[in-house]
Each structure stands twice: as C-alpha cells, then as structure tokens.
PDB file of C-alpha atoms in Angstrom:
ATOM      1  CA  UNK A  21     -16.655  11.181  35.102  1.00 98.00           C
ATOM      2  CA  UNK A  22     -19.320   8.564  35.188  1.00 98.00           C
ATOM      3  CA  UNK A  23     -20.725   7.874  38.077  1.00 98.00           C
ATOM      4  CA  UNK A  24     -23.255   5.449  39.342  1.00 98.00           C
ATOM      5  CA  UNK A  25     -25.390   5.871  42.334  1.00 98.00           C
ATOM      6  CA  UNK A  26     -26.634   2.675  44.201  1.00 98.00           C
ATOM      7  CA  UNK A  27     -30.127   4.025  45.558  1.00 98.00           C
ATOM      8  CA  UNK A  28     -33.699   3.864  46.097  1.00 97.00           C
ATOM      9  CA  UNK A  29     -35.860   3.649  43.454  1.00 98.00           C
ATOM     10  CA  UNK A  30     -35.625   6.859  41.422  1.00 98.00           C
ATOM     11  CA  UNK A  31     -39.196   7.736  40.922  1.00 97.00           C
ATOM     12  CA  UNK A  32     -39.647   7.511  44.563  1.00 95.00           C
ATOM     13  CA  UNK A  33     -36.900  10.551  45.547  1.00 97.00           C
ATOM     14  CA  UNK A  34     -38.605  13.561  46.596  1.00 96.00           C
ATOM     15  CA  UNK A  35     -36.437  16.184  44.771  1.00 97.00           C
ATOM     16  CA  UNK A  36     -37.621  19.020  46.646  1.00 96.00           C
ATOM     17  CA  UNK A  37     -35.710  17.904  49.606  1.00 96.00           C
ATOM     18  CA  UNK A  38     -33.406  14.825  48.333  1.00 97.00           C
ATOM     19  CA  UNK A  39     -29.616  15.137  48.791  1.00 98.00           C
ATOM     20  CA  UNK A  40     -29.330  12.509  46.795  1.00 98.00           C
ATOM     21  CA  UNK A  41     -30.691  14.409  43.507  1.00 98.00           C
ATOM     22  CA  UNK A  42     -28.409  17.807  44.623  1.00 98.00           C
ATOM     23  CA  UNK A  43     -25.311  15.376  44.207  1.00 98.00           C
ATOM     24  CA  UNK A  44     -26.604  14.034  40.581  1.00 98.00           C
ATOM     25  CA  UNK A  45     -27.483  17.400  40.036  1.00 98.00           C
ATOM     26  CA  UNK A  46     -24.116  19.071  40.526  1.00 98.00           C
ATOM     27  CA  UNK A  47     -22.797  16.296  38.949  1.00 98.00           C
ATOM     28  CA  UNK A  48     -24.385  16.702  35.336  1.00 98.00           C
ATOM     29  CA  UNK A  49     -23.881  20.788  36.089  1.00 98.00           C
ATOM     30  CA  UNK A  50     -20.163  19.996  35.516  1.00 98.00           C
ATOM     31  CA  UNK A  51     -20.623  17.428  32.735  1.00 98.00           C
ATOM     32  CA  UNK A  52     -20.238  14.525  34.260  1.00 98.00           C
ATOM     33  CA  UNK A  53     -22.672  11.155  33.405  1.00 98.00           C
ATOM     34  CA  UNK A  54     -24.858   9.892  35.817  1.00 98.00           C
ATOM     35  CA  UNK A  55     -26.500   6.146  36.423  1.00 98.00           C
ATOM     36  CA  UNK A  56     -28.424   4.725  39.089  1.00 98.00           C
ATOM     37  CA  UNK A  57     -29.602   1.153  40.252  1.00 98.00           C
ATOM     38  CA  UNK A  58     -31.113   0.192  43.444  1.00 98.00           C
ATOM     39  CA  UNK A  59     -29.447  -2.516  45.451  1.00 98.00           C
ATOM     40  CA  UNK A  60     -31.105  -4.563  44.412  1.00 98.00           C
ATOM     41  CA  UNK A  61     -29.943  -4.549  40.864  1.00 98.00           C
ATOM     42  CA  UNK A  62     -26.813  -5.812  41.449  1.00 98.00           C
ATOM     43  CA  UNK A  63     -25.389  -9.268  40.529  1.00 98.00           C
ATOM     44  CA  UNK A  64     -22.155 -11.328  40.938  1.00 98.00           C
ATOM     45  CA  UNK A  65     -21.752 -14.555  38.189  1.00 98.00           C
ATOM     46  CA  UNK A  66     -19.065 -17.405  38.755  1.00 97.00           C
ATOM     47  CA  UNK A  67     -16.016 -16.545  36.923  1.00 97.00           C
ATOM     48  CA  UNK A  68     -17.562 -12.578  36.106  1.00 98.00           C
ATOM     49  CA  UNK A  69     -17.097  -9.817  37.767  1.00 98.00           C
ATOM     50  CA  UNK A  70     -19.776  -7.769  39.935  1.00 98.00           C
ATOM     51  CA  UNK A  71     -22.765  -5.676  37.226  1.00 98.00           C
ATOM     52  CA  UNK A  72     -25.079  -3.950  37.759  1.00 98.00           C
ATOM     53  CA  UNK A  73     -28.483  -3.347  35.589  1.00 98.00           C
ATOM     54  CA  UNK A  74     -28.070   0.049  35.430  1.00 98.00           C
ATOM     55  CA  UNK A  75     -30.525   3.131  34.284  1.00 98.00           C
ATOM     56  CA  UNK A  76     -28.518   5.861  32.305  1.00 98.00           C
ATOM     57  CA  UNK A  77     -30.313   8.945  33.244  1.00 98.00           C
ATOM     58  CA  UNK A  78     -30.336  12.649  32.348  1.00 98.00           C
ATOM     59  CA  UNK A  79     -31.725  14.997  34.691  1.00 98.00           C
ATOM     60  CA  UNK A  80     -34.387  17.376  32.753  1.00 98.00           C
ATOM     61  CA  UNK A  81     -34.864  20.244  35.188  1.00 95.00           C
ATOM     62  CA  UNK A  82     -38.854  19.413  35.412  1.00 94.00           C
ATOM     63  CA  UNK A  83     -39.989  19.763  38.888  1.00 88.00           C
ATOM     64  CA  UNK A  84     -42.107  16.465  38.644  1.00 89.00           C
ATOM     65  CA  UNK A  85     -40.782  14.373  35.421  1.00 95.00           C
ATOM     66  CA  UNK A  86     -37.305  15.331  36.664  1.00 98.00           C
ATOM     67  CA  UNK A  87     -35.235  12.963  35.003  1.00 98.00           C
ATOM     68  CA  UNK A  88     -35.096  11.256  31.161  1.00 97.00           C
ATOM     69  CA  UNK A  89     -33.556   7.365  30.789  1.00 97.00           C
ATOM     70  CA  UNK A  90     -31.832   7.159  28.092  1.00 97.00           C
ATOM     71  CA  UNK A  91     -30.272   3.676  28.424  1.00 97.00           C
ATOM     72  CA  UNK A  92     -30.772   0.590  30.834  1.00 98.00           C
ATOM     73  CA  UNK A  93     -27.927  -1.653  30.624  1.00 97.00           C
ATOM     74  CA  UNK A  94     -25.985  -4.335  32.314  1.00 98.00           C
ATOM     75  CA  UNK A  95     -22.910  -3.037  33.135  1.00 98.00           C
ATOM     76  CA  UNK A  96     -19.729  -4.021  35.155  1.00 98.00           C
ATOM     77  CA  UNK A  97     -19.047  -1.891  38.296  1.00 98.00           C
ATOM     78  CA  UNK A  98     -15.661  -1.544  37.696  1.00 98.00           C
ATOM     79  CA  UNK A  99     -16.528   0.308  34.613  1.00 98.00           C
ATOM     80  CA  UNK A 100     -17.357   3.491  36.216  1.00 98.00           C
ATOM     81  CA  UNK A 101     -15.414   6.373  37.649  1.00 98.00           C
ATOM     82  CA  UNK A 102     -16.922   6.382  40.992  1.00 98.00           C
ATOM     83  CA  UNK A 103     -20.100   4.084  42.760  1.00 98.00           C
ATOM     84  CA  UNK A 104     -21.478   6.064  45.277  1.00 98.00           C
ATOM     85  CA  UNK A 105     -23.317   4.513  47.782  1.00 98.00           C
ATOM     86  CA  UNK A 106     -26.410   6.135  49.050  1.00 98.00           C
ATOM     87  CA  UNK A 107     -29.461   3.234  49.482  1.00 96.00           C
ATOM     88  CA  UNK A 108     -31.162   4.746  53.116  1.00 93.00           C
ATOM     89  CA  UNK A 109     -31.415   2.341  56.149  1.00 88.00           C
ATOM     90  CA  UNK A 110     -32.306   0.148  57.684  1.00 86.00           C
ATOM     91  CA  UNK A 111     -29.026  -1.381  57.403  1.00 89.00           C
ATOM     92  CA  UNK A 112     -30.784  -4.930  57.423  1.00 91.00           C
ATOM     93  CA  UNK A 113     -29.228  -8.122  55.854  1.00 94.00           C
ATOM     94  CA  UNK A 114     -29.968  -7.101  51.707  1.00 96.00           C
ATOM     95  CA  UNK A 115     -27.934  -4.295  52.997  1.00 95.00           C
ATOM     96  CA  UNK A 116     -24.953  -6.063  54.654  1.00 96.00           C
ATOM     97  CA  UNK A 117     -24.665  -8.647  51.365  1.00 97.00           C
ATOM     98  CA  UNK A 118     -24.989  -5.638  48.985  1.00 98.00           C
ATOM     99  CA  UNK A 119     -21.440  -4.346  51.050  1.00 98.00           C
ATOM    100  CA  UNK A 120     -19.946  -7.583  50.393  1.00 98.00           C
ATOM    101  CA  UNK A 121     -21.417  -7.456  46.643  1.00 98.00           C
ATOM    102  CA  UNK A 122     -19.544  -3.853  46.455  1.00 98.00           C
ATOM    103  CA  UNK A 123     -16.026  -4.622  48.076  1.00 98.00           C
ATOM    104  CA  UNK A 124     -15.805  -7.357  45.623  1.00 98.00           C
ATOM    105  CA  UNK A 125     -16.139  -4.590  42.997  1.00 98.00           C
ATOM    106  CA  UNK A 126     -13.849  -2.478  44.505  1.00 98.00           C
ATOM    107  CA  UNK A 127     -10.955  -5.640  44.445  1.00 98.00           C
ATOM    108  CA  UNK A 128     -11.798  -5.665  40.708  1.00 98.00           C
ATOM    109  CA  UNK A 129     -10.878  -1.571  40.100  1.00 98.00           C
ATOM    110  CA  UNK A 130     -14.336   0.278  41.502  1.00 98.00           C
ATOM    111  CA  UNK A 131     -14.120   3.215  43.534  1.00 98.00           C
ATOM    112  CA  UNK A 132     -17.098   2.801  45.903  1.00 98.00           C
ATOM    113  CA  UNK A 133     -17.742   5.784  48.303  1.00 98.00           C
ATOM    114  CA  UNK A 134     -18.551   5.397  51.122  1.00 97.00           C
ATOM    115  CA  UNK A 135     -16.190   2.635  51.285  1.00 98.00           C
ATOM    116  CA  UNK A 136     -18.251  -0.585  52.120  1.00 98.00           C
ATOM    117  CA  UNK A 137     -16.256  -2.376  54.682  1.00 98.00           C
ATOM    118  CA  UNK A 138     -16.438   1.273  56.788  1.00 98.00           C
ATOM    119  CA  UNK A 139     -20.282   1.207  56.183  1.00 98.00           C
ATOM    120  CA  UNK A 140     -19.893  -2.111  58.035  1.00 97.00           C
ATOM    121  CA  UNK A 141     -17.552  -1.458  60.351  1.00 96.00           C
ATOM    122  CA  UNK A 142     -19.522   2.346  61.797  1.00 97.00           C
ATOM    123  CA  UNK A 143     -22.602   1.554  63.319  1.00 94.00           C
ATOM    124  CA  UNK A 144     -24.384   4.474  63.013  1.00 92.00           C
ATOM    125  CA  UNK A 145     -25.387   4.518  67.160  1.00 94.00           C
ATOM    126  CA  UNK A 146     -22.248   2.425  67.802  1.00 96.00           C
ATOM    127  CA  UNK A 147     -19.982   4.775  66.038  1.00 97.00           C
ATOM    128  CA  UNK A 148     -20.109   7.041  68.667  1.00 97.00           C
ATOM    129  CA  UNK A 149     -18.622   4.791  71.546  1.00 97.00           C
ATOM    130  CA  UNK A 150     -15.024   5.358  69.902  1.00 98.00           C
ATOM    131  CA  UNK A 151     -15.171   9.228  70.983  1.00 98.00           C
ATOM    132  CA  UNK A 152     -16.454   8.924  74.707  1.00 97.00           C
ATOM    133  CA  UNK A 153     -14.872  12.890  74.768  1.00 98.00           C
ATOM    134  CA  UNK A 154     -17.991  14.081  72.904  1.00 98.00           C
ATOM    135  CA  UNK A 155     -20.731  11.953  74.103  1.00 97.00           C
ATOM    136  CA  UNK A 156     -23.507  12.413  76.999  1.00 96.00           C
ATOM    137  CA  UNK A 157     -23.339   8.843  79.240  1.00 97.00           C
ATOM    138  CA  UNK A 158     -24.146   5.923  77.812  1.00 97.00           C
ATOM    139  CA  UNK A 159     -24.787   2.197  77.849  1.00 98.00           C
ATOM    140  CA  UNK A 160     -24.931  -0.103  75.561  1.00 97.00           C
ATOM    141  CA  UNK A 161     -26.854  -3.287  76.618  1.00 97.00           C
ATOM    142  CA  UNK A 162     -29.391  -6.253  76.304  1.00 96.00           C
ATOM    143  CA  UNK A 163     -29.583  -6.837  80.135  1.00 96.00           C
ATOM    144  CA  UNK A 164     -33.031  -4.915  81.753  1.00 95.00           C
ATOM    145  CA  UNK A 165     -31.024  -4.588  85.467  1.00 96.00           C
ATOM    146  CA  UNK A 166     -28.354  -2.532  83.578  1.00 97.00           C
ATOM    147  CA  UNK A 167     -30.791  -0.263  82.287  1.00 97.00           C
ATOM    148  CA  UNK A 168     -32.581   0.003  85.636  1.00 97.00           C
ATOM    149  CA  UNK A 169     -29.207   0.884  87.277  1.00 98.00           C
ATOM    150  CA  UNK A 170     -28.582   3.164  84.858  1.00 98.00           C
ATOM    151  CA  UNK A 171     -32.150   5.204  85.056  1.00 98.00           C
ATOM    152  CA  UNK A 172     -30.925   5.279  88.705  1.00 97.00           C
ATOM    153  CA  UNK A 173     -27.705   6.913  88.447  1.00 97.00           C
ATOM    154  CA  UNK A 174     -28.977   9.139  85.847  1.00 97.00           C
ATOM    155  CA  UNK A 175     -32.892   9.925  86.420  1.00 94.00           C
ATOM    156  CA  UNK A 176     -33.638  11.266  83.045  1.00 97.00           C
ATOM    157  CA  UNK A 177     -32.623   8.727  80.000  1.00 97.00           C
ATOM    158  CA  UNK A 178     -33.366   7.885  76.379  1.00 96.00           C
ATOM    159  CA  UNK A 179     -33.658   4.442  75.085  1.00 96.00           C
ATOM    160  CA  UNK A 180     -33.091   3.614  71.493  1.00 94.00           C
ATOM    161  CA  UNK A 181     -32.815   0.561  69.023  1.00 93.00           C
ATOM    162  CA  UNK A 182     -29.670   0.106  67.477  1.00 91.00           C
ATOM    163  CA  UNK A 183     -31.174  -0.454  64.300  1.00 85.00           C
ATOM    164  CA  UNK A 184     -33.724   2.618  64.257  1.00 79.00           C
ATOM    165  CA  UNK A 185     -33.890   5.365  61.877  1.00 76.00           C
ATOM    166  CA  UNK A 186     -35.314   8.808  61.341  1.00 73.00           C
ATOM    167  CA  UNK A 187     -36.046   8.790  65.414  1.00 74.00           C
ATOM    168  CA  UNK A 188     -37.748   5.640  65.290  1.00 82.00           C
ATOM    169  CA  UNK A 189     -38.305   3.566  68.589  1.00 87.00           C
ATOM    170  CA  UNK A 190     -36.823   6.640  71.012  1.00 92.00           C
ATOM    171  CA  UNK A 191     -38.263   6.464  74.495  1.00 94.00           C
ATOM    172  CA  UNK A 192     -37.457   9.499  76.969  1.00 95.00           C
ATOM    173  CA  UNK A 193     -38.013   7.879  80.794  1.00 96.00           C
ATOM    174  CA  UNK A 194     -38.242  10.469  83.380  1.00 96.00           C
ATOM    175  CA  UNK A 195     -37.174  10.649  86.850  1.00 96.00           C
ATOM    176  CA  UNK A 196     -40.108   8.498  88.028  1.00 95.00           C
ATOM    177  CA  UNK A 197     -39.603   5.678  86.243  1.00 94.00           C
ATOM    178  CA  UNK A 198     -43.105   5.618  84.333  1.00 94.00           C
ATOM    179  CA  UNK A 199     -43.344   3.189  82.509  1.00 93.00           C
ATOM    180  CA  UNK A 200     -39.192   1.913  82.085  1.00 96.00           C
ATOM    181  CA  UNK A 201     -40.197  -2.300  82.523  1.00 94.00           C
ATOM    182  CA  UNK A 202     -42.562  -2.119  79.651  1.00 94.00           C
ATOM    183  CA  UNK A 203     -40.374   0.175  77.637  1.00 95.00           C
ATOM    184  CA  UNK A 204     -37.206  -1.568  78.303  1.00 95.00           C
ATOM    185  CA  UNK A 205     -39.542  -4.997  77.124  1.00 94.00           C
ATOM    186  CA  UNK A 206     -40.454  -3.776  73.915  1.00 93.00           C
ATOM    187  CA  UNK A 207     -37.011  -2.381  72.608  1.00 95.00           C
ATOM    188  CA  UNK A 208     -34.990  -5.659  74.141  1.00 91.00           C
ATOM    189  CA  UNK A 209     -37.509  -8.589  73.508  1.00 91.00           C
ATOM    190  CA  UNK A 210     -36.772  -9.965  76.655  1.00 88.00           C
ATOM    191  CA  UNK A 211     -32.819  -9.768  76.793  1.00 91.00           C
ATOM    192  CA  UNK A 212     -32.829 -10.900  72.999  1.00 93.00           C
ATOM    193  CA  UNK A 213     -31.983  -7.469  71.344  1.00 94.00           C
ATOM    194  CA  UNK A 214     -29.213  -4.787  72.408  1.00 96.00           C
ATOM    195  CA  UNK A 215     -30.441  -1.231  72.865  1.00 96.00           C
ATOM    196  CA  UNK A 216     -28.658   1.633  73.723  1.00 96.00           C
ATOM    197  CA  UNK A 217     -29.233   4.267  76.649  1.00 97.00           C
ATOM    198  CA  UNK A 218     -28.362   7.917  76.893  1.00 97.00           C
ATOM    199  CA  UNK A 219     -28.807  10.253  79.518  1.00 97.00           C
ATOM    200  CA  UNK A 220     -30.963  13.040  78.454  1.00 96.00           C
ATOM    201  CA  UNK A 221     -29.734  15.957  76.794  1.00 95.00           C
ATOM    202  CA  UNK A 222     -31.693  18.892  77.536  1.00 94.00           C
ATOM    203  CA  UNK A 223     -30.427  21.068  75.465  1.00 95.00           C
ATOM    204  CA  UNK A 224     -32.462  19.153  72.517  1.00 93.00           C
ATOM    205  CA  UNK A 225     -34.942  21.626  73.073  1.00 91.00           C
ATOM    206  CA  UNK A 226     -32.681  23.819  70.477  1.00 92.00           C
ATOM    207  CA  UNK A 227     -32.030  21.135  68.066  1.00 93.00           C
ATOM    208  CA  UNK A 228     -30.829  17.752  67.125  1.00 94.00           C
ATOM    209  CA  UNK A 229     -28.015  19.385  64.588  1.00 97.00           C
ATOM    210  CA  UNK A 230     -26.567  17.760  61.802  1.00 97.00           C
ATOM    211  CA  UNK A 231     -22.854  18.552  61.118  1.00 98.00           C
ATOM    212  CA  UNK A 232     -21.760  17.768  57.563  1.00 98.00           C
ATOM    213  CA  UNK A 233     -18.615  16.281  57.078  1.00 98.00           C
ATOM    214  CA  UNK A 234     -17.228  16.036  53.647  1.00 98.00           C
ATOM    215  CA  UNK A 235     -13.636  14.700  52.851  1.00 98.00           C
ATOM    216  CA  UNK A 236     -12.703  15.045  56.574  1.00 98.00           C
ATOM    217  CA  UNK A 237     -13.896  18.684  56.463  1.00 98.00           C
ATOM    218  CA  UNK A 238     -16.790  20.242  58.204  1.00 98.00           C
ATOM    219  CA  UNK A 239     -19.525  22.093  56.375  1.00 98.00           C
ATOM    220  CA  UNK A 240     -19.287  25.353  57.990  1.00 98.00           C
ATOM    221  CA  UNK A 241     -23.228  25.075  58.746  1.00 98.00           C
ATOM    222  CA  UNK A 242     -25.440  22.452  60.431  1.00 98.00           C
ATOM    223  CA  UNK A 243     -28.976  22.213  60.330  1.00 98.00           C
ATOM    224  CA  UNK A 244     -30.766  22.218  63.426  1.00 96.00           C
ATOM    225  CA  UNK A 245     -33.485  20.184  63.754  1.00 94.00           C
ATOM    226  CA  UNK A 246     -35.889  21.861  66.567  1.00 93.00           C
ATOM    227  CA  UNK A 247     -38.520  19.144  68.047  1.00 87.00           C
ATOM    228  CA  UNK A 248     -42.424  20.769  67.262  1.00 84.00           C
ATOM    229  CA  UNK A 249     -45.015  20.788  70.108  1.00 71.00           C
ATOM    230  CA  UNK A 250     -44.722  18.369  72.680  1.00 65.00           C
ATOM    231  CA  UNK A 251     -42.280  15.942  70.667  1.00 71.00           C
ATOM    232  CA  UNK A 252     -38.383  14.946  72.110  1.00 69.00           C
ATOM    233  CA  UNK A 253     -37.140  14.017  68.669  1.00 65.00           C
ATOM    234  CA  UNK A 254     -35.863  16.720  66.240  1.00 65.00           C
ATOM    235  CA  UNK A 255     -35.961  14.538  63.414  1.00 66.00           C
ATOM    236  CA  UNK A 256     -37.058  15.726  60.262  1.00 71.00           C
ATOM    237  CA  UNK A 257     -38.807  12.414  59.891  1.00 67.00           C
ATOM    238  CA  UNK A 258     -40.761  13.312  63.042  1.00 61.00           C
ATOM    239  CA  UNK A 259     -41.798  16.374  61.949  1.00 73.00           C
ATOM    240  CA  UNK A 260     -38.687  18.307  63.625  1.00 82.00           C
ATOM    241  CA  UNK A 261     -38.196  21.707  61.765  1.00 90.00           C
ATOM    242  CA  UNK A 262     -34.847  22.038  60.375  1.00 93.00           C
ATOM    243  CA  UNK A 263     -32.701  25.898  60.965  1.00 96.00           C
ATOM    244  CA  UNK A 264     -29.622  26.431  59.372  1.00 97.00           C
ATOM    245  CA  UNK A 265     -26.985  27.677  61.931  1.00 97.00           C
ATOM    246  CA  UNK A 266     -22.929  28.336  61.764  1.00 98.00           C
ATOM    247  CA  UNK A 267     -21.170  25.592  63.391  1.00 98.00           C
ATOM    248  CA  UNK A 268     -19.990  26.383  67.764  1.00 97.00           C
ATOM    249  CA  UNK A 269     -16.939  25.510  68.349  1.00 98.00           C
ATOM    250  CA  UNK A 270     -17.733  22.562  70.081  1.00 98.00           C
ATOM    251  CA  UNK A 271     -19.664  21.681  66.878  1.00 98.00           C
ATOM    252  CA  UNK A 272     -16.725  22.727  65.251  1.00 98.00           C
ATOM    253  CA  UNK A 273     -13.766  20.485  67.434  1.00 98.00           C
ATOM    254  CA  UNK A 274     -16.231  17.471  66.921  1.00 98.00           C
ATOM    255  CA  UNK A 275     -15.889  17.590  63.410  1.00 98.00           C
ATOM    256  CA  UNK A 276     -12.130  18.228  63.732  1.00 98.00           C
ATOM    257  CA  UNK A 277     -11.491  15.351  65.597  1.00 98.00           C
ATOM    258  CA  UNK A 278     -13.457  12.907  64.059  1.00 98.00           C
ATOM    259  CA  UNK A 279     -13.870  13.538  60.269  1.00 98.00           C
ATOM    260  CA  UNK A 280     -10.117  13.833  59.534  1.00 98.00           C
ATOM    261  CA  UNK A 281      -9.989  10.101  61.162  1.00 98.00           C
ATOM    262  CA  UNK A 282     -13.020   8.743  59.495  1.00 98.00           C
ATOM    263  CA  UNK A 283     -12.013  10.114  56.164  1.00 98.00           C
ATOM    264  CA  UNK A 284      -8.898   7.713  55.995  1.00 98.00           C
ATOM    265  CA  UNK A 285     -10.669   4.761  56.563  1.00 98.00           C
ATOM    266  CA  UNK A 286     -12.823   5.350  53.516  1.00 98.00           C
ATOM    267  CA  UNK A 287     -15.917   7.473  54.694  1.00 98.00           C
ATOM    268  CA  UNK A 288     -16.190  10.416  52.523  1.00 98.00           C
ATOM    269  CA  UNK A 289     -19.019  11.885  53.831  1.00 98.00           C
ATOM    270  CA  UNK A 290     -20.229  11.498  57.160  1.00 98.00           C
ATOM    271  CA  UNK A 291     -23.134  13.673  59.221  1.00 98.00           C
ATOM    272  CA  UNK A 292     -22.856  13.852  62.925  1.00 98.00           C
ATOM    273  CA  UNK A 293     -25.675  14.133  64.825  1.00 97.00           C
ATOM    274  CA  UNK A 294     -24.911  16.632  68.139  1.00 97.00           C
ATOM    275  CA  UNK A 295     -27.170  17.715  70.736  1.00 97.00           C
ATOM    276  CA  UNK A 296     -25.775  20.731  72.656  1.00 96.00           C
ATOM    277  CA  UNK A 297     -22.574  19.942  73.183  1.00 97.00           C
ATOM    278  CA  UNK A 298     -22.769  15.946  73.179  1.00 97.00           C
ATOM    279  CA  UNK A 299     -22.358  13.735  69.979  1.00 98.00           C
ATOM    280  CA  UNK A 300     -25.547  11.709  69.629  1.00 95.00           C
ATOM    281  CA  UNK A 301     -24.644   9.548  65.949  1.00 95.00           C
ATOM    282  CA  UNK A 302     -22.519   9.241  62.866  1.00 97.00           C
ATOM    283  CA  UNK A 303     -24.215   8.681  60.067  1.00 97.00           C
ATOM    284  CA  UNK A 304     -22.169   6.689  57.265  1.00 97.00           C
ATOM    285  CA  UNK A 305     -25.144   5.231  55.069  1.00 96.00           C
ATOM    286  CA  UNK A 306     -26.803   8.000  53.403  1.00 96.00           C
ATOM    287  CA  UNK A 307     -26.821  11.374  55.258  1.00 97.00           C
ATOM    288  CA  UNK A 308     -28.796  14.085  54.366  1.00 96.00           C
ATOM    289  CA  UNK A 309     -29.494  17.696  54.687  1.00 97.00           C
ATOM    290  CA  UNK A 310     -27.629  19.140  51.656  1.00 98.00           C
ATOM    291  CA  UNK A 311     -30.500  21.223  50.274  1.00 98.00           C
ATOM    292  CA  UNK A 312     -31.581  22.888  53.421  1.00 97.00           C
ATOM    293  CA  UNK A 313     -28.352  23.724  54.569  1.00 98.00           C
ATOM    294  CA  UNK A 314     -27.540  25.525  51.000  1.00 98.00           C
ATOM    295  CA  UNK A 315     -31.086  26.894  50.571  1.00 98.00           C
ATOM    296  CA  UNK A 316     -30.495  28.586  54.259  1.00 98.00           C
ATOM    297  CA  UNK A 317     -27.384  29.203  54.623  1.00 98.00           C
ATOM    298  CA  UNK A 318     -26.480  29.917  50.874  1.00 98.00           C
ATOM    299  CA  UNK A 319     -23.287  27.746  51.257  1.00 98.00           C
ATOM    300  CA  UNK A 320     -23.001  25.164  48.149  1.00 98.00           C
ATOM    301  CA  UNK A 321     -23.110  21.780  50.037  1.00 98.00           C
ATOM    302  CA  UNK A 322     -23.480  19.943  46.880  1.00 98.00           C
ATOM    303  CA  UNK A 323     -20.751  21.554  45.010  1.00 98.00           C
ATOM    304  CA  UNK A 324     -18.497  20.450  47.587  1.00 98.00           C
ATOM    305  CA  UNK A 325     -19.233  16.804  47.736  1.00 98.00           C
ATOM    306  CA  UNK A 326     -18.611  16.762  44.046  1.00 98.00           C
ATOM    307  CA  UNK A 327     -15.110  18.365  44.415  1.00 98.00           C
ATOM    308  CA  UNK A 328     -14.087  15.999  47.386  1.00 98.00           C
ATOM    309  CA  UNK A 329     -15.485  13.060  45.269  1.00 98.00           C
ATOM    310  CA  UNK A 330     -13.766  14.547  42.058  1.00 98.00           C
ATOM    311  CA  UNK A 331     -10.280  14.601  44.067  1.00 98.00           C
ATOM    312  CA  UNK A 332     -10.956  10.840  45.995  1.00 98.00           C
ATOM    313  CA  UNK A 333     -12.094   9.226  42.286  1.00 96.00           C
ATOM    314  CA  UNK A 334      -8.754  10.643  40.541  1.00 89.00           C
TER     315      UNK A 334
END
C-alpha cells in the first residue's frame, strides 16, 4: 500500500515513544510506502481534487536521523491507498477545516482513517455522555450556579475545559469548596465557555488507564498513567508514570460495548480513558501509548493496527 500520514512536523517526533512513528515503522516493515504531510499542506483548487504537498520518506533505523526524504511532490489524496489523520489536538478551527478537506477527498475516492466526519462528531470529552452507564456523575454547562449545585451534591469534584489536552486546565475542588468561584470564572470565562464537571474518582491514585480499541477490538493491555507526588493528573504529559497492565473485566466491558459501535462509524482507532470503573474520555484524534504497551507487555500494538488498516483499506 501507499500510505499518507497527516501529522505534526516529522522533525518534532520523539521516536522513542511516538505512536505515529511506530505505525510508520510497522507499515514499512511490511513493504508499504510511506508519505507524510501536515494539515497546512492540504489544498483544494476550484475544479480540481484535494491535493497535498507530501514528503515521500524512508525510515532509516537511526535514532536521530530517523527518516530520509526521497521526494517532495504535490499529490492527490485519492491516489493513496490509505490516508491516516494523526494531527495532535487541539481541535481548533484549522483542525476543523482540515476534516472538511479530508471529507472532500473521501468523496473523490480517498480512504481516510479516522473518518473525518466521525472526528467532528465525537468531541473527546463530550463523547462519553453517549454512554452514561460507564461514567461517573457528570455535568456539562456554562452556568456557574449549576456547577455550585453539582458541587454541593457530590462534595469533591473535577472541573475541566472541553478543549483541553494532556491534563491541561484540570482542577480538583474538595468538600470545602475552596477557590471554586475563582476556578469557575477561570474556566468558563463568566459564562462564555462550556465546561465539564465530574464527581471525583479516587481510584485515580491507581492510574488513568488508556484502553486502546482497534477496528472495534480491544488491545488486551492498557497503560495506567499513574500520578506522581501530589499531582492528581495521570497524563504522561503532566508527569504521570505509565505502567502496562492486563485489562480488567470492567475495562473489557467498556471496550466491547463502545468499540464496535464507534468502529461502525468510521473510527478505526480510539483510546478510552478509564479511572477505576469509570469512563472519562474517548480519544479519537491521535490516541497514543502504542510503544509503551508493546515494550512493557510484549503485545505488538502497531502490528494489530496495521492489520486492521490493511483490512479496512482493502
């Protein structure tokens, strides 16, 4: 296959942990050809199909100079066997526009994973609300009074912005309500911005588990991102320690319920975040942790992904 990765700049990859790099490495190992571009390289001229200025690359196996650029060319997206959208959040206006260009490319015959419309339809924090049987009590609102009533009901809560990533902007408020008013003002900007509020799940001490689902099937190991020191966030970007572990019965129940449903909507790869028995987020843009799980548990996650990609693009 000829595969195009739409991603962040190649020069910024941290290959020792990068999931997109692990996908590329496995694809090349199987003999597939690899190209890459950034969303800013996409273009659509009137009367033409969607193109991109792409970099055709070969992975070298070197730790530092990890790729060799063979050619740079303007190519139609429908000329690739698979286009993999791996641009990291934030899901801002430019990401939104990129999904529209990719959706037009689909109409022209391109095979895009994850499906652009599905990326738009499943905001990573809001998507959990479709599955209330798996979430802790949760409120989505712009109203400060609603947040205060929710806090009075549940005592200890977590507040977060809907567009945050890597644990950014997450606050914990205890039963005493210390700084609640200030936190609400900071996050919802006096009612201008919608926020999410959840009952605090104390099992965060054992880790925020990343459960990967590929082609509707769960990877049998999760990566528990365990908070360090006085931190409440397990995100690796916030200093959490990643520990691979077998899926619990509850993890598997969540994955087997949600995975096939979202796969049918065009989401080849999703990452479920689970704290204790509670689903906290559904990651659809660029789920990570392939390399950590593979290295620690010995289960080849990139191979499972490329298997699913080959089947989906056939």
